[in-house]
Short mmCIF file of N, CA and C in Angstrom, two decimals:
data_model
loop_
_atom_site.label_atom_id
_atom_site.label_comp_id
_atom_site.label_asym_id
_atom_site.label_seq_id
_atom_site.Cartn_x
_atom_site.Cartn_y
_atom_site.Cartn_z
N MET A 129 112.14 13.48 86.21
CA MET A 129 111.42 13.66 84.98
C MET A 129 110.72 15.02 84.96
N ARG A 130 110.34 15.51 86.11
CA ARG A 130 109.62 16.79 86.15
C ARG A 130 110.52 17.95 85.80
N GLY A 131 111.78 17.91 86.23
CA GLY A 131 112.73 18.97 85.94
C GLY A 131 112.97 19.15 84.44
N PRO A 132 113.28 18.06 83.72
CA PRO A 132 113.49 18.21 82.28
C PRO A 132 112.24 18.72 81.54
N ARG A 133 111.08 18.30 81.99
CA ARG A 133 109.85 18.80 81.33
C ARG A 133 109.64 20.28 81.62
N PHE A 134 109.96 20.71 82.84
CA PHE A 134 109.89 22.13 83.17
C PHE A 134 110.84 22.91 82.28
N GLY A 135 112.08 22.43 82.17
CA GLY A 135 113.06 23.09 81.31
C GLY A 135 112.60 23.14 79.87
N ALA A 136 111.98 22.07 79.41
CA ALA A 136 111.47 22.04 78.04
C ALA A 136 110.35 23.05 77.85
N ALA A 137 109.52 23.23 78.87
CA ALA A 137 108.43 24.20 78.78
C ALA A 137 108.98 25.62 78.70
N VAL A 138 109.95 25.93 79.54
CA VAL A 138 110.56 27.26 79.49
C VAL A 138 111.26 27.46 78.14
N THR A 139 111.97 26.43 77.69
CA THR A 139 112.64 26.49 76.40
C THR A 139 111.64 26.74 75.27
N ALA A 140 110.52 26.05 75.31
CA ALA A 140 109.50 26.23 74.27
C ALA A 140 108.99 27.67 74.25
N VAL A 141 108.77 28.23 75.42
CA VAL A 141 108.30 29.63 75.48
C VAL A 141 109.37 30.56 74.91
N VAL A 142 110.62 30.37 75.33
CA VAL A 142 111.71 31.22 74.84
C VAL A 142 111.82 31.12 73.32
N LEU A 143 111.79 29.90 72.79
CA LEU A 143 111.93 29.73 71.34
C LEU A 143 110.73 30.28 70.58
N ALA A 144 109.54 30.18 71.16
CA ALA A 144 108.36 30.77 70.52
C ALA A 144 108.50 32.29 70.45
N VAL A 145 109.00 32.89 71.51
CA VAL A 145 109.22 34.34 71.51
C VAL A 145 110.28 34.71 70.47
N VAL A 146 111.30 33.88 70.33
CA VAL A 146 112.32 34.12 69.30
C VAL A 146 111.68 34.11 67.91
N LEU A 147 110.82 33.14 67.66
CA LEU A 147 110.17 33.07 66.35
C LEU A 147 109.28 34.27 66.09
N VAL A 148 108.60 34.74 67.11
CA VAL A 148 107.69 35.89 66.95
C VAL A 148 108.48 37.18 66.76
N THR A 149 109.55 37.35 67.54
CA THR A 149 110.28 38.62 67.53
C THR A 149 111.49 38.63 66.61
N GLY A 150 112.02 37.45 66.29
CA GLY A 150 113.26 37.38 65.51
C GLY A 150 114.47 37.82 66.31
N SER A 151 114.39 37.77 67.64
CA SER A 151 115.47 38.25 68.50
C SER A 151 116.65 37.29 68.53
N ALA A 152 117.73 37.70 67.90
CA ALA A 152 118.96 36.89 67.93
C ALA A 152 119.54 36.87 69.35
N TRP A 153 119.35 37.95 70.10
CA TRP A 153 119.86 37.99 71.48
C TRP A 153 119.17 36.95 72.36
N LEU A 154 117.88 36.82 72.21
CA LEU A 154 117.16 35.83 73.00
C LEU A 154 117.56 34.41 72.57
N LEU A 155 117.77 34.24 71.28
CA LEU A 155 118.24 32.93 70.81
C LEU A 155 119.65 32.66 71.31
N ALA A 156 120.47 33.70 71.43
CA ALA A 156 121.81 33.52 71.99
C ALA A 156 121.72 33.06 73.45
N TRP A 157 120.76 33.63 74.20
CA TRP A 157 120.54 33.18 75.58
C TRP A 157 120.17 31.70 75.61
N GLN A 158 119.25 31.30 74.74
CA GLN A 158 118.82 29.90 74.71
C GLN A 158 119.97 29.00 74.29
N THR A 159 120.79 29.46 73.38
CA THR A 159 121.96 28.69 72.95
C THR A 159 122.89 28.46 74.14
N LEU A 160 123.09 29.51 74.94
CA LEU A 160 123.91 29.38 76.15
C LEU A 160 123.28 28.39 77.13
N ALA A 161 121.96 28.47 77.29
CA ALA A 161 121.27 27.53 78.19
C ALA A 161 121.46 26.09 77.72
N PHE A 162 121.35 25.87 76.40
CA PHE A 162 121.59 24.53 75.85
C PHE A 162 123.04 24.10 76.09
N ALA A 163 123.99 25.01 75.89
CA ALA A 163 125.40 24.68 76.07
C ALA A 163 125.69 24.27 77.51
N LEU A 164 125.13 25.00 78.47
CA LEU A 164 125.33 24.65 79.88
C LEU A 164 124.69 23.31 80.20
N GLY A 165 123.51 23.04 79.64
CA GLY A 165 122.85 21.75 79.86
C GLY A 165 123.60 20.60 79.23
N ALA A 166 124.19 20.84 78.06
CA ALA A 166 124.96 19.79 77.38
C ALA A 166 126.27 19.52 78.10
N ALA A 167 126.90 20.57 78.60
CA ALA A 167 128.20 20.41 79.26
C ALA A 167 128.08 19.82 80.67
N GLY A 168 127.09 20.30 81.42
CA GLY A 168 127.01 19.88 82.82
C GLY A 168 125.79 19.07 83.18
N GLY A 169 124.92 18.81 82.23
CA GLY A 169 123.68 18.10 82.51
C GLY A 169 122.54 19.07 82.71
N VAL A 170 121.34 18.57 82.60
CA VAL A 170 120.14 19.41 82.67
C VAL A 170 120.09 20.18 83.99
N GLY A 171 120.53 19.58 85.06
CA GLY A 171 120.51 20.24 86.36
C GLY A 171 121.43 21.45 86.44
N ARG A 172 122.40 21.54 85.56
CA ARG A 172 123.34 22.66 85.57
C ARG A 172 122.89 23.80 84.64
N SER A 173 121.82 23.59 83.93
CA SER A 173 121.32 24.64 83.05
C SER A 173 120.58 25.70 83.87
N PRO A 174 120.39 26.90 83.33
CA PRO A 174 119.66 27.92 84.09
C PRO A 174 118.25 27.49 84.45
N TYR A 175 117.60 26.72 83.56
CA TYR A 175 116.24 26.29 83.85
C TYR A 175 116.22 25.19 84.90
N GLY A 176 117.27 24.37 84.93
CA GLY A 176 117.41 23.38 86.00
C GLY A 176 117.60 24.05 87.35
N TRP A 177 118.39 25.12 87.36
CA TRP A 177 118.59 25.88 88.59
C TRP A 177 117.26 26.50 89.06
N LEU A 178 116.52 27.09 88.12
CA LEU A 178 115.23 27.68 88.45
C LEU A 178 114.26 26.63 88.99
N PHE A 179 114.26 25.46 88.38
CA PHE A 179 113.39 24.37 88.85
C PHE A 179 113.75 23.98 90.28
N ARG A 180 115.05 23.79 90.54
CA ARG A 180 115.49 23.40 91.89
C ARG A 180 115.14 24.43 92.94
N ARG A 181 115.26 25.70 92.60
CA ARG A 181 115.04 26.78 93.57
C ARG A 181 113.57 27.14 93.76
N ALA A 182 112.81 27.17 92.68
CA ALA A 182 111.45 27.73 92.75
C ALA A 182 110.34 26.69 92.66
N VAL A 183 110.57 25.60 91.95
CA VAL A 183 109.48 24.65 91.70
C VAL A 183 109.59 23.41 92.57
N ARG A 184 110.73 22.78 92.58
CA ARG A 184 110.89 21.50 93.28
C ARG A 184 110.52 21.56 94.77
N PRO A 185 110.86 22.64 95.49
CA PRO A 185 110.47 22.68 96.91
C PRO A 185 108.96 22.62 97.13
N ARG A 186 108.17 22.97 96.13
CA ARG A 186 106.72 22.96 96.26
C ARG A 186 106.10 21.62 95.85
N LEU A 187 106.93 20.71 95.37
CA LEU A 187 106.45 19.40 94.93
C LEU A 187 106.85 18.32 95.93
N GLY A 188 106.19 17.21 95.84
CA GLY A 188 106.60 16.06 96.64
C GLY A 188 107.88 15.48 96.09
N PRO A 189 108.44 14.51 96.80
CA PRO A 189 109.68 13.90 96.31
C PRO A 189 109.44 13.16 94.99
N PRO A 190 110.44 13.13 94.13
CA PRO A 190 110.27 12.44 92.85
C PRO A 190 110.09 10.94 93.07
N THR A 191 109.30 10.32 92.22
CA THR A 191 109.06 8.88 92.32
C THR A 191 109.96 8.09 91.38
N GLU A 192 110.52 8.76 90.39
CA GLU A 192 111.43 8.07 89.48
C GLU A 192 112.48 9.06 88.99
N PHE A 193 113.62 8.52 88.62
CA PHE A 193 114.70 9.32 88.08
C PHE A 193 115.06 8.79 86.71
N GLU A 194 115.56 9.69 85.87
CA GLU A 194 115.98 9.33 84.52
C GLU A 194 117.49 9.35 84.46
N ALA A 195 118.06 8.47 83.66
CA ALA A 195 119.50 8.50 83.44
C ALA A 195 119.87 9.87 82.86
N PRO A 196 121.00 10.44 83.29
CA PRO A 196 121.34 11.79 82.84
C PRO A 196 121.81 11.88 81.39
N GLU A 197 122.30 10.79 80.83
CA GLU A 197 122.88 10.85 79.48
C GLU A 197 121.89 11.23 78.38
N PRO A 198 120.70 10.63 78.32
CA PRO A 198 119.78 11.02 77.23
C PRO A 198 119.38 12.50 77.26
N PRO A 199 118.99 13.08 78.41
CA PRO A 199 118.66 14.51 78.40
C PRO A 199 119.87 15.39 78.07
N ARG A 200 121.03 14.95 78.49
CA ARG A 200 122.24 15.72 78.17
C ARG A 200 122.49 15.71 76.68
N PHE A 201 122.31 14.57 76.04
CA PHE A 201 122.43 14.46 74.59
C PHE A 201 121.39 15.34 73.92
N ALA A 202 120.18 15.35 74.45
CA ALA A 202 119.11 16.19 73.90
C ALA A 202 119.49 17.66 73.98
N GLN A 203 120.14 18.06 75.07
CA GLN A 203 120.60 19.44 75.19
C GLN A 203 121.64 19.76 74.11
N ALA A 204 122.51 18.78 73.82
CA ALA A 204 123.52 18.98 72.77
C ALA A 204 122.86 19.12 71.40
N VAL A 205 121.82 18.33 71.15
CA VAL A 205 121.09 18.45 69.88
C VAL A 205 120.42 19.83 69.82
N GLY A 206 119.81 20.25 70.90
CA GLY A 206 119.22 21.59 70.95
C GLY A 206 120.26 22.67 70.72
N LEU A 207 121.45 22.47 71.27
CA LEU A 207 122.55 23.41 71.07
C LEU A 207 122.89 23.55 69.59
N VAL A 208 122.94 22.43 68.89
CA VAL A 208 123.25 22.46 67.46
C VAL A 208 122.17 23.25 66.70
N PHE A 209 120.92 22.94 66.96
CA PHE A 209 119.84 23.64 66.26
C PHE A 209 119.81 25.13 66.61
N ALA A 210 119.99 25.45 67.88
CA ALA A 210 120.00 26.86 68.28
C ALA A 210 121.21 27.57 67.68
N GLY A 211 122.35 26.89 67.63
CA GLY A 211 123.54 27.48 67.01
C GLY A 211 123.34 27.76 65.53
N VAL A 212 122.72 26.82 64.83
CA VAL A 212 122.43 27.02 63.41
C VAL A 212 121.43 28.17 63.25
N GLY A 213 120.42 28.21 64.10
CA GLY A 213 119.46 29.31 64.06
C GLY A 213 120.12 30.65 64.32
N LEU A 214 120.99 30.68 65.30
CA LEU A 214 121.70 31.90 65.63
C LEU A 214 122.58 32.35 64.46
N ALA A 215 123.24 31.40 63.83
CA ALA A 215 124.06 31.73 62.65
C ALA A 215 123.17 32.29 61.54
N GLY A 216 122.02 31.68 61.34
CA GLY A 216 121.10 32.16 60.32
C GLY A 216 120.66 33.59 60.57
N TYR A 217 120.25 33.88 61.78
CA TYR A 217 119.84 35.25 62.11
C TYR A 217 121.02 36.21 62.00
N GLY A 218 122.17 35.77 62.50
CA GLY A 218 123.36 36.64 62.49
C GLY A 218 123.87 36.94 61.10
N LEU A 219 123.75 35.97 60.19
CA LEU A 219 124.24 36.16 58.82
C LEU A 219 123.17 36.74 57.89
N GLY A 220 122.00 36.99 58.43
CA GLY A 220 120.94 37.55 57.60
C GLY A 220 120.19 36.53 56.77
N VAL A 221 120.38 35.25 57.07
CA VAL A 221 119.66 34.19 56.37
C VAL A 221 118.46 33.82 57.25
N GLU A 222 117.44 34.67 57.18
CA GLU A 222 116.31 34.56 58.10
C GLU A 222 115.61 33.20 58.03
N TRP A 223 115.49 32.64 56.83
CA TRP A 223 114.79 31.36 56.70
C TRP A 223 115.51 30.26 57.48
N LEU A 224 116.85 30.34 57.51
CA LEU A 224 117.61 29.34 58.27
C LEU A 224 117.39 29.52 59.77
N GLY A 225 117.39 30.77 60.21
CA GLY A 225 117.12 31.04 61.62
C GLY A 225 115.74 30.56 62.03
N LEU A 226 114.76 30.85 61.19
CA LEU A 226 113.38 30.41 61.47
C LEU A 226 113.25 28.90 61.47
N ALA A 227 113.84 28.25 60.48
CA ALA A 227 113.72 26.78 60.37
C ALA A 227 114.39 26.07 61.54
N ALA A 228 115.61 26.46 61.87
CA ALA A 228 116.33 25.80 62.96
C ALA A 228 115.66 26.07 64.30
N THR A 229 115.22 27.31 64.51
CA THR A 229 114.53 27.64 65.76
C THR A 229 113.20 26.90 65.84
N GLY A 230 112.50 26.80 64.72
CA GLY A 230 111.23 26.08 64.70
C GLY A 230 111.41 24.60 65.01
N ALA A 231 112.48 24.00 64.49
CA ALA A 231 112.75 22.58 64.78
C ALA A 231 113.04 22.38 66.27
N ALA A 232 113.84 23.27 66.84
CA ALA A 232 114.13 23.18 68.27
C ALA A 232 112.86 23.38 69.10
N LEU A 233 112.02 24.32 68.66
CA LEU A 233 110.75 24.56 69.35
C LEU A 233 109.86 23.32 69.30
N ALA A 234 109.79 22.67 68.15
CA ALA A 234 108.95 21.47 68.01
C ALA A 234 109.40 20.39 69.00
N ALA A 235 110.71 20.18 69.10
CA ALA A 235 111.23 19.17 70.02
C ALA A 235 110.96 19.55 71.48
N ALA A 236 111.16 20.81 71.81
CA ALA A 236 110.90 21.25 73.19
C ALA A 236 109.42 21.12 73.53
N PHE A 237 108.56 21.46 72.57
CA PHE A 237 107.12 21.35 72.81
C PHE A 237 106.70 19.90 73.03
N LEU A 238 107.25 18.97 72.23
CA LEU A 238 106.93 17.55 72.42
C LEU A 238 107.26 17.09 73.83
N ASN A 239 108.41 17.53 74.33
CA ASN A 239 108.82 17.13 75.67
C ASN A 239 107.94 17.79 76.72
N ALA A 240 107.70 19.09 76.57
CA ALA A 240 106.92 19.82 77.58
C ALA A 240 105.47 19.34 77.63
N ALA A 241 104.85 19.15 76.49
CA ALA A 241 103.42 18.84 76.45
C ALA A 241 103.13 17.35 76.63
N PHE A 242 103.99 16.50 76.08
CA PHE A 242 103.68 15.07 76.05
C PHE A 242 104.70 14.19 76.76
N GLY A 243 105.78 14.79 77.25
CA GLY A 243 106.81 13.99 77.91
C GLY A 243 107.62 13.16 76.95
N TYR A 244 107.58 13.50 75.67
CA TYR A 244 108.32 12.76 74.65
C TYR A 244 109.58 13.54 74.30
N CYS A 245 110.71 13.05 74.75
CA CYS A 245 111.99 13.72 74.52
C CYS A 245 112.61 13.18 73.24
N LEU A 246 112.50 13.94 72.18
CA LEU A 246 113.00 13.51 70.87
C LEU A 246 114.51 13.29 70.91
N GLY A 247 115.24 14.19 71.54
CA GLY A 247 116.69 14.03 71.65
C GLY A 247 117.07 12.80 72.47
N CYS A 248 116.28 12.50 73.51
CA CYS A 248 116.53 11.29 74.31
C CYS A 248 116.32 10.03 73.48
N GLU A 249 115.29 10.05 72.66
CA GLU A 249 115.03 8.90 71.78
C GLU A 249 116.15 8.76 70.75
N MET A 250 116.65 9.88 70.25
CA MET A 250 117.78 9.84 69.32
C MET A 250 119.00 9.22 70.00
N TYR A 251 119.22 9.57 71.25
CA TYR A 251 120.34 9.03 72.01
C TYR A 251 120.24 7.50 72.08
N LEU A 252 119.05 7.01 72.37
CA LEU A 252 118.87 5.55 72.47
C LEU A 252 119.12 4.86 71.14
N VAL A 253 118.69 5.47 70.06
CA VAL A 253 118.94 4.89 68.72
C VAL A 253 120.43 4.88 68.43
N VAL A 254 121.11 5.98 68.71
CA VAL A 254 122.56 6.05 68.48
C VAL A 254 123.27 4.99 69.31
N ARG A 255 122.86 4.82 70.55
CA ARG A 255 123.48 3.79 71.41
C ARG A 255 123.27 2.39 70.84
N ARG A 256 122.04 2.11 70.39
CA ARG A 256 121.77 0.78 69.81
C ARG A 256 122.65 0.53 68.58
N VAL A 257 122.74 1.52 67.73
CA VAL A 257 123.52 1.36 66.49
C VAL A 257 125.00 1.20 66.80
N THR A 258 125.53 1.99 67.73
CA THR A 258 126.97 1.91 68.02
C THR A 258 127.30 0.62 68.78
N VAL A 259 126.41 0.12 69.60
CA VAL A 259 126.67 -1.13 70.31
C VAL A 259 126.68 -2.29 69.33
N ARG A 260 125.79 -2.30 68.36
CA ARG A 260 125.74 -3.37 67.35
C ARG A 260 126.96 -3.33 66.45
N ALA A 261 127.48 -2.14 66.20
CA ALA A 261 128.62 -1.99 65.31
C ALA A 261 129.92 -2.49 65.94
N GLU A 262 129.96 -2.59 67.26
CA GLU A 262 131.20 -3.00 67.94
C GLU A 262 131.45 -4.46 67.86
#
């Protein structure tokens, strides 16, 4: 649980800097980080690597583990929002870039500050709905 929150904190900082600077390049970096997290899991993202190398050795052993699917789904949702934001900035539709980046920032902040993973909760809702539909 600590690793995903660390990643969310770094993500929130990166996205806040994107909103302040309007840097499409920095948003492209974050989009890549989301893509790697969605494809390989949070541990395969650059922030997961940083957590494993720099932070985790200084902490005690984890007391609980989270299933990998919800955070991975959350990374995919972040990828969609970052991709839309990147398209907005790239196409000159600044309001779209700001809105999509702001939405991704809000979700990352919720996870970093309060441990509430909005994408993880979305995953659980989608699972409930698809299981009932079968």
